[in-house]
Short mmCIF file of C-alpha atoms in Angstrom, two decimals:
data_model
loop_
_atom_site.label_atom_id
_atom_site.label_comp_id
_atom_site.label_asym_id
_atom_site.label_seq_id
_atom_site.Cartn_x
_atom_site.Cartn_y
_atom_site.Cartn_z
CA UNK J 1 0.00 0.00 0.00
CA UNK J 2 3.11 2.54 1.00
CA UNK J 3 4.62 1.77 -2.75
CA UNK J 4 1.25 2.17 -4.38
CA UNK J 5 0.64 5.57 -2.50
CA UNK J 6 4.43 6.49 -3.27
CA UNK J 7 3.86 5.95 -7.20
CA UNK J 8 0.69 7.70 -6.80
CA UNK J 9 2.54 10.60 -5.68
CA UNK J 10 5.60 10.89 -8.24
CA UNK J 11 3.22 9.70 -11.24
CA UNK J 12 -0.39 11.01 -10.19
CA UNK J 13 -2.61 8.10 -10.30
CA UNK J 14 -6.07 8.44 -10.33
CA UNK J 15 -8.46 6.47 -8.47
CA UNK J 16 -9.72 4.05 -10.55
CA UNK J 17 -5.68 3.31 -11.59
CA UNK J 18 -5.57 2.77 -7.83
CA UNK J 19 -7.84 0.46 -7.46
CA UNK J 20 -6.34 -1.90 -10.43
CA UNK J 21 -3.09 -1.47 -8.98
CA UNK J 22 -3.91 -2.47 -5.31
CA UNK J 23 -6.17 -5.70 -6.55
CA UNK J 24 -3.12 -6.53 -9.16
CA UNK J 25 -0.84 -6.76 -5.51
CA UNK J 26 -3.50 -8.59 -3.71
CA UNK J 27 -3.92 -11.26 -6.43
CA UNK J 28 -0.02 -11.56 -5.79
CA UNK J 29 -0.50 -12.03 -2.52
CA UNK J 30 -3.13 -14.39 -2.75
CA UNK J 31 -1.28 -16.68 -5.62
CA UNK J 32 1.54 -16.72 -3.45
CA UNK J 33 -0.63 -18.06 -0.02
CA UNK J 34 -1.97 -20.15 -2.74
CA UNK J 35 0.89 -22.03 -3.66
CA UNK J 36 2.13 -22.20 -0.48
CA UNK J 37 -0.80 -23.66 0.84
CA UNK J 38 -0.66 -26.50 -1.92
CA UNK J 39 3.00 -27.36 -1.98
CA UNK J 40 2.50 -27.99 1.87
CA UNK J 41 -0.40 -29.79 1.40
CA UNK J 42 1.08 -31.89 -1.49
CA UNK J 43 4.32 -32.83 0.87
CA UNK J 44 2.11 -34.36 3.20
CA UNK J 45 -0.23 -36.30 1.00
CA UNK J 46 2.93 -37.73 -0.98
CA UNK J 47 4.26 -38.91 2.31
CA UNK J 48 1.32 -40.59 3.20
CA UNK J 49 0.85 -42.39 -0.10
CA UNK J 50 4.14 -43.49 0.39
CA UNK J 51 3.35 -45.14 3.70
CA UNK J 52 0.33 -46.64 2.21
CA UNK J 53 2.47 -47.89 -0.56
CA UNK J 54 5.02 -49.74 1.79
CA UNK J 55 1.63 -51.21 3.80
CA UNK J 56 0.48 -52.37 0.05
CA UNK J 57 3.59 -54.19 -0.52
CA UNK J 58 3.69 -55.78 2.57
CA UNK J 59 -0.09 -57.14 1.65
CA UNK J 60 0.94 -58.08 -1.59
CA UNK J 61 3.41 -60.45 -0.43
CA UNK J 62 0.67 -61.87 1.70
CA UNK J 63 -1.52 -61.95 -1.37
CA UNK J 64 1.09 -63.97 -2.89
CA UNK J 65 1.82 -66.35 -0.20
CA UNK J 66 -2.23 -66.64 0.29
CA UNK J 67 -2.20 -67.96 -3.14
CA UNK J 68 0.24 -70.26 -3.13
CA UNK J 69 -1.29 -71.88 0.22
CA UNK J 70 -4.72 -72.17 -1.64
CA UNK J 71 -2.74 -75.01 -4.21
CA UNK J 72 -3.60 -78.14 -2.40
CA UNK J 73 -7.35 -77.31 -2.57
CA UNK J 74 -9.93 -78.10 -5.09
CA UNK J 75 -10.08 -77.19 -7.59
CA UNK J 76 -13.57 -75.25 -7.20
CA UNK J 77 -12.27 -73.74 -3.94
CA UNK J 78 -9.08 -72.63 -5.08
CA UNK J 79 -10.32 -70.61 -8.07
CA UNK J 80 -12.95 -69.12 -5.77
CA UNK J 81 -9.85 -68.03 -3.22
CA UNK J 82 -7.95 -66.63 -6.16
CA UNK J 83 -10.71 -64.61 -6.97
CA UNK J 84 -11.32 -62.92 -3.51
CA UNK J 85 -7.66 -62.50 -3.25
CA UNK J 86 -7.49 -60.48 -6.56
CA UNK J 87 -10.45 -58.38 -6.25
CA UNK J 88 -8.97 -57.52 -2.73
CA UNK J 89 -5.94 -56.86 -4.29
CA UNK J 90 -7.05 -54.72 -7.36
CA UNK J 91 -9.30 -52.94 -5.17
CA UNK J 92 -6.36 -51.21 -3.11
CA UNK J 93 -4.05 -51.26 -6.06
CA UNK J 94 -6.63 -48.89 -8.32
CA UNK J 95 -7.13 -47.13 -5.08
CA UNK J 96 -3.58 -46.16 -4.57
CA UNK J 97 -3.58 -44.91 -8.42
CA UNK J 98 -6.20 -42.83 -8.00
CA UNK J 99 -3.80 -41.70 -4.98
CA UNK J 100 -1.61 -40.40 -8.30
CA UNK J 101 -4.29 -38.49 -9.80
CA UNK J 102 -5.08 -36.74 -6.36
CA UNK J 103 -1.57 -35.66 -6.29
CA UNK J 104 -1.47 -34.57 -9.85
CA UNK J 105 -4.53 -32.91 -10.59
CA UNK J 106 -6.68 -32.90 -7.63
CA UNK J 107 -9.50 -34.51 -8.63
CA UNK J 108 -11.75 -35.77 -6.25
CA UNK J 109 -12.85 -39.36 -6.56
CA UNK J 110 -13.37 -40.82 -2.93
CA UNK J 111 -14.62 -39.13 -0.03
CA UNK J 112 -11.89 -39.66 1.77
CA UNK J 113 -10.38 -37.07 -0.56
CA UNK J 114 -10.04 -33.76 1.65
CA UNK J 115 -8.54 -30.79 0.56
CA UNK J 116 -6.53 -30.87 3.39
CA UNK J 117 -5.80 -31.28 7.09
CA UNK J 118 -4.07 -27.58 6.99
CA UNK J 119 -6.80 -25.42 7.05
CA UNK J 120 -10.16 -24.30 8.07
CA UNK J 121 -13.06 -24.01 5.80
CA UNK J 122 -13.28 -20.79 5.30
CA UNK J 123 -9.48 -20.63 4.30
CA UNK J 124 -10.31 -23.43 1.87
CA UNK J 125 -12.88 -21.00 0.17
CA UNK J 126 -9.68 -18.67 -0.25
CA UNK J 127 -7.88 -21.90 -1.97
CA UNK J 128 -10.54 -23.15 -4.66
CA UNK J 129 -9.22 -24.54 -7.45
CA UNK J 130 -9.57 -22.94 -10.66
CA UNK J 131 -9.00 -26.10 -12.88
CA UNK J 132 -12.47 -26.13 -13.98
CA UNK J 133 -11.97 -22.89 -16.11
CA UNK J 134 -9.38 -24.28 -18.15
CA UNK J 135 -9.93 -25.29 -21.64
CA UNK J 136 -7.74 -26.95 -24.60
CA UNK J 137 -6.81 -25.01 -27.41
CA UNK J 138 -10.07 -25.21 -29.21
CA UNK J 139 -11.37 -22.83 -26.64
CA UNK J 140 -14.05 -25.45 -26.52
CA UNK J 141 -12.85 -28.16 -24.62
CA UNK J 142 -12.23 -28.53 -20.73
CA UNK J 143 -9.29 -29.87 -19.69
CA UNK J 144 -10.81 -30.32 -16.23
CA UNK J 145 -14.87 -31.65 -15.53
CA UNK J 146 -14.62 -33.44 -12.82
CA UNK J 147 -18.21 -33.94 -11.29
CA UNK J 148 -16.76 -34.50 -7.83
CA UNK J 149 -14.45 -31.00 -7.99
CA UNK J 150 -10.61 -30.50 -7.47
CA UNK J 151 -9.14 -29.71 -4.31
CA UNK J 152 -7.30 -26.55 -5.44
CA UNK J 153 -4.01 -28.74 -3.80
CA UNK J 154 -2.46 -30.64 -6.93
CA UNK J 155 0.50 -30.21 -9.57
CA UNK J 156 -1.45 -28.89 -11.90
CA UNK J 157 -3.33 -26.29 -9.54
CA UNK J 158 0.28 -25.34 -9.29
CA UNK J 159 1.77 -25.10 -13.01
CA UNK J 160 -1.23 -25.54 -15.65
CA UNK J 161 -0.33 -23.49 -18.43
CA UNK J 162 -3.88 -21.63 -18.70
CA UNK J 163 -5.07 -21.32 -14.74
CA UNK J 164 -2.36 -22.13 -12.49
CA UNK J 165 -1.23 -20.20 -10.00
CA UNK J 166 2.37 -19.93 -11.36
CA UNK J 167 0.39 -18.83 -14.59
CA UNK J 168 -1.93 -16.16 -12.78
CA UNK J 169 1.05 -14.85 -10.41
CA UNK J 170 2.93 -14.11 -13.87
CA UNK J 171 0.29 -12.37 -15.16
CA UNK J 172 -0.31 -9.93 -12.52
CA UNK J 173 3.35 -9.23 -12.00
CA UNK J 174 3.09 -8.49 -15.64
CA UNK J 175 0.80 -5.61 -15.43
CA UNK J 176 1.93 -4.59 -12.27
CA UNK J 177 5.72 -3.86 -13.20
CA UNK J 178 4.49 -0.85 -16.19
CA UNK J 179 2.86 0.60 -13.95
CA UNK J 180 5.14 0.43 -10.96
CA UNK J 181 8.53 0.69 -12.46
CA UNK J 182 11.58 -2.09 -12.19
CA UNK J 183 12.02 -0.77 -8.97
CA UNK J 184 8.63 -0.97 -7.67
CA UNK J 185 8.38 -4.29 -9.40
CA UNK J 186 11.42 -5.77 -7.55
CA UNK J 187 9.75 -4.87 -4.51
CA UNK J 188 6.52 -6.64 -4.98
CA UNK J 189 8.66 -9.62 -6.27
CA UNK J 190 11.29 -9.78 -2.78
CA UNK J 191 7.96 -9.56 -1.14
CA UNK J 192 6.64 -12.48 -2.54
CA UNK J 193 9.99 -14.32 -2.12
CA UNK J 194 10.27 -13.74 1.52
CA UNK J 195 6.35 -14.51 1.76
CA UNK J 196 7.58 -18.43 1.13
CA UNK J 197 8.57 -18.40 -2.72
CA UNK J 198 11.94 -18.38 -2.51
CA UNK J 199 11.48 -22.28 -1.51
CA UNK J 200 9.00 -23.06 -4.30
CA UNK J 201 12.01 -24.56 -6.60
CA UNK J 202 13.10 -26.38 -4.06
CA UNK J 203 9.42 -28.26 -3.08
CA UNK J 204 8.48 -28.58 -6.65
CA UNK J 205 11.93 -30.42 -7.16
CA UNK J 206 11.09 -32.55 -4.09
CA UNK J 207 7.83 -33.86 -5.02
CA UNK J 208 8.71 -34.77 -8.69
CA UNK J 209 11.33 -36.81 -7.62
CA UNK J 210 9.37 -38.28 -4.42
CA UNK J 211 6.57 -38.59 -7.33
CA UNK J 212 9.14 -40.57 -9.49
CA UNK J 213 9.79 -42.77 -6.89
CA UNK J 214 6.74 -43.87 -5.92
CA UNK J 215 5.84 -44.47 -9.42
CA UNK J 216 9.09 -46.53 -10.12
CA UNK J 217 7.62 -48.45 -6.64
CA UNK J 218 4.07 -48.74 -7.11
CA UNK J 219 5.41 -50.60 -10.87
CA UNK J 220 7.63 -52.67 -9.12
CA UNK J 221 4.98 -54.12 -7.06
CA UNK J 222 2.62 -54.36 -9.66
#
């Protein structure tokens, strides 16, 4: 507010200029809670599908030895025991994929599938996802329709070229450094920095490569 009034000042904004400028900073502000919000959230949701990942492994091997138990019984009894043991089986294993897709894009499937443990509901009202306004390049297409929502916590809440936050923080710096100046600008920006981006790099980094390995594990059991 000090650098708006300052500009105001030296360049003679009028209201209206004001106004633009001042909602230009809070969208900032609010991209940048934003992603904070969902890189924190995202942390904790890959660690926990990584616990329920080692917990699936251990029941495979169970599944496995379950199966190999059933062998001395007949033949009508043993293909009825395979059959429970893969339907429980494929039941957590499609489960756990849709784990993926929670991570990825958000998208609600279960109702298990919280936004997140973080926050209250009416800060979740500040963090709804905007996936469902994004389109494909026919301008006709969504990209996102999930009936059951997104939960504004996901990769793609994050970087999605047409509605992500990354995407929507750019913009607004964009208009915002004309009309403030470099200097102004580079305010604004250390602002946001100290505000928790300067660690964004960093978390992105770490959840594509805790991504990659839970992947490379979830294969490997498979």
């Amino acid at each position: 507010a000090k650098l708006v009034k300052r500009r105001q000042q030296k360049h003679g904004f009028n209201l209206d200029e004001e106004r633009r400028v001042n909602e230009l900073i809070r969208e900032c502000n609010r991209c940048t809670n934003h992603a904070n919000y969902a890189l924190k959230t995202l942390h904790a949701k890959r660690i926990s599908l990584g616990f329920a990942l080692e917990a699936f492994e251990q029941s495979t091997d169970d599944c496995i030895k379950r199966i190999k138990s059933t062998k001395s019984l007949k033949q009508v009894d043993f293909m009825q025991q395979q059959r429970h043991i893969l339907r429980y089986w494929f039941g957590i294993f499609l489960r756990l994929r849709d784990g993926f897709v929670l991570l990825e894009s958000g998208e609600r499937r279960h109702p298990g599938d919280i936004d997140s443990p973080f926050c209250t509901k009416s800060q979740l009202a500040l963090f709804k996802s905007r996936l469902a306004g994004g389109f494909r390049p026919d301008g006709k297409t969504r990209k996102y329709s999930s009936e059951k929502g997104y939960t504004g916590a996901s990769w793609d809440e994050i970087f999605d070229e047409d509605v992500g936050i990354k995407r929507r923080l750019m913009d607004a710096l964009t208009r915002l450094y004309p009309v403030l100046g470099s200097g102004g600008g580079e305010v604004i920006w250390d602002n946001l920095l100290n505000s928790g981006g300067a660690m964004w790099d960093f978390a992105a980094d770490d959840l594509i490569n805790g991504l990659r390995g839970l992947r490379e594990k979830i294969r490997t059991i498979r």
